[in-house]
C-alpha positions as a printed NumPy array, in Angstrom:
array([[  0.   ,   0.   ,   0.   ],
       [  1.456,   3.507,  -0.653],
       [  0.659,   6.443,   1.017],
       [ -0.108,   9.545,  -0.494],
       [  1.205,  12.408,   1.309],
       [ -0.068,  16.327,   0.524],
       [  2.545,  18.51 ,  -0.936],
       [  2.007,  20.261,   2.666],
       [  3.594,  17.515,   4.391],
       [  5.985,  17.237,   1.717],
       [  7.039,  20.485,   1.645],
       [  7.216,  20.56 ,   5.982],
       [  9.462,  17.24 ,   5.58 ],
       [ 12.101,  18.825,   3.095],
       [ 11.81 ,  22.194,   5.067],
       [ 13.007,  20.129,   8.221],
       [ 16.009,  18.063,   6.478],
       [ 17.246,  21.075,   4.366],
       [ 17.291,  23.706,   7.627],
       [ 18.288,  21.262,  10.7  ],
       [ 19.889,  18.232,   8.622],
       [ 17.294,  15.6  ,  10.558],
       [ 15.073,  13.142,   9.186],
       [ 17.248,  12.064,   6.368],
       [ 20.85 ,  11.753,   5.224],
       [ 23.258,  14.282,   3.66 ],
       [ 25.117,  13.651,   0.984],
       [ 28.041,  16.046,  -0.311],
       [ 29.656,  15.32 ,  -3.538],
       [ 32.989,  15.533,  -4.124],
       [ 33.084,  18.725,  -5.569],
       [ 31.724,  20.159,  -2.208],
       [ 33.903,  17.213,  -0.102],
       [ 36.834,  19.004,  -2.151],
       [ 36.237,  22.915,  -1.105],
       [ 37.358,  21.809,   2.691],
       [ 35.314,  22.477,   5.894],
       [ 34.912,  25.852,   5.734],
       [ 33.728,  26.196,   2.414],
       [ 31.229,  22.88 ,   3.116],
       [ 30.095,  24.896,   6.35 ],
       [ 29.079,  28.033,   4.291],
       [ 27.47 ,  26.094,   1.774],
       [ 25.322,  24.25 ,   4.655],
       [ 24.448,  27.758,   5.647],
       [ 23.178,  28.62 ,   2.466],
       [ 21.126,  25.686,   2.039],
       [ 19.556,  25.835,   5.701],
       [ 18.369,  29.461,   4.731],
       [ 17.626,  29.182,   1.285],
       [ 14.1  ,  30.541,   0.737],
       [ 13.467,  31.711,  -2.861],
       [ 11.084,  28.658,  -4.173],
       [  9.246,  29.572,  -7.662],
       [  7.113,  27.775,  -9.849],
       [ 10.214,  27.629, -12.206],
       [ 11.898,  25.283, -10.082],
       [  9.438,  24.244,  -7.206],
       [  6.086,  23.593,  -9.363],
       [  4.525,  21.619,  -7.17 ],
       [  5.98 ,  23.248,  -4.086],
       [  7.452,  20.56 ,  -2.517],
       [ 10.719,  22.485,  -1.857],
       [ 12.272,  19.288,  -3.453],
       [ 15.087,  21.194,  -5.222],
       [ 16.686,  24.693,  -4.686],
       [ 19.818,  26.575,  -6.728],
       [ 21.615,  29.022,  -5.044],
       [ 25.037,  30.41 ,  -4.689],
       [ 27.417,  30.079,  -1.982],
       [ 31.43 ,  29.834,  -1.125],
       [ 31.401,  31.602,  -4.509],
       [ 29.714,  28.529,  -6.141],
       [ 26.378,  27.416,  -7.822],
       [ 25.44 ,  25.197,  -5.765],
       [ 22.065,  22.805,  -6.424],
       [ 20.254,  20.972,  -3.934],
       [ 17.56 ,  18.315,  -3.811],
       [ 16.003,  16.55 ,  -0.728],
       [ 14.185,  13.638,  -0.925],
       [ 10.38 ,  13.612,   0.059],
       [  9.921,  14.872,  -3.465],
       [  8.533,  11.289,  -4.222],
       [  4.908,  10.404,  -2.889],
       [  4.573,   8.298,  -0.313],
       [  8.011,   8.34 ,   1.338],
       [  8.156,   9.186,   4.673],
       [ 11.4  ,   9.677,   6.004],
       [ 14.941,   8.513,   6.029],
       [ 15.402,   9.971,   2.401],
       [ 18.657,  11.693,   1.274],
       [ 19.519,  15.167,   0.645],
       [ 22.163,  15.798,  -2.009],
       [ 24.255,  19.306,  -2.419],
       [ 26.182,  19.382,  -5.534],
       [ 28.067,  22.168,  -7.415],
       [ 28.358,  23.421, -10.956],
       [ 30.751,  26.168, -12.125],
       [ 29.434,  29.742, -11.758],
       [ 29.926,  31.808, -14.436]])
């Protein structure tokens, strides 16, 4: 049986990872593993406070991916709730691309 959850609840479960790192697993690539603590630490930041959803990249406001900039990076996220019917233990990913 799969449970359907509201994009609500959604939404409030990728909120919670992407601000206070709980309820699921980070994963930093190795772009971001290769910046060093201080630069992962600011990009963390950025992520936690990262606000600016749109229907460009949030459609179905889930707050299932975000692009920002930080440590002088692009930097893209994406948590894991975004599929229906998973609860928790799901895996955030923060990745970079060259800014230009």
């Amino acid at each position: 049986m799969t449970a359907v959850l509201d994009a609500d609840r959604v939404r409030a479960l990728n909120d919670t990872l992407r601000r206070t790192l709980s309820g699921g697993t980070l994963v930093l690539t190795a772009g971001v593993v290769a910046l060093g603590r201080a630069r992962q630490q600011s990009i963390l930041d950025a992520v936690a406070a990262h606000d600016r959803f749109d229907a460009d990249d949030d459609p179905y406001g889930e707050h299932d991916f975000g692009a920002l900039e930080a440590a002088r990076r692009a930097i893209r996220e994406s948590a894991p709730f975004s599929e229906l019917g998973q609860l928790a233990g799901g895996t955030m990913q923060v990745d970079i691309t060259p800014c230009d």
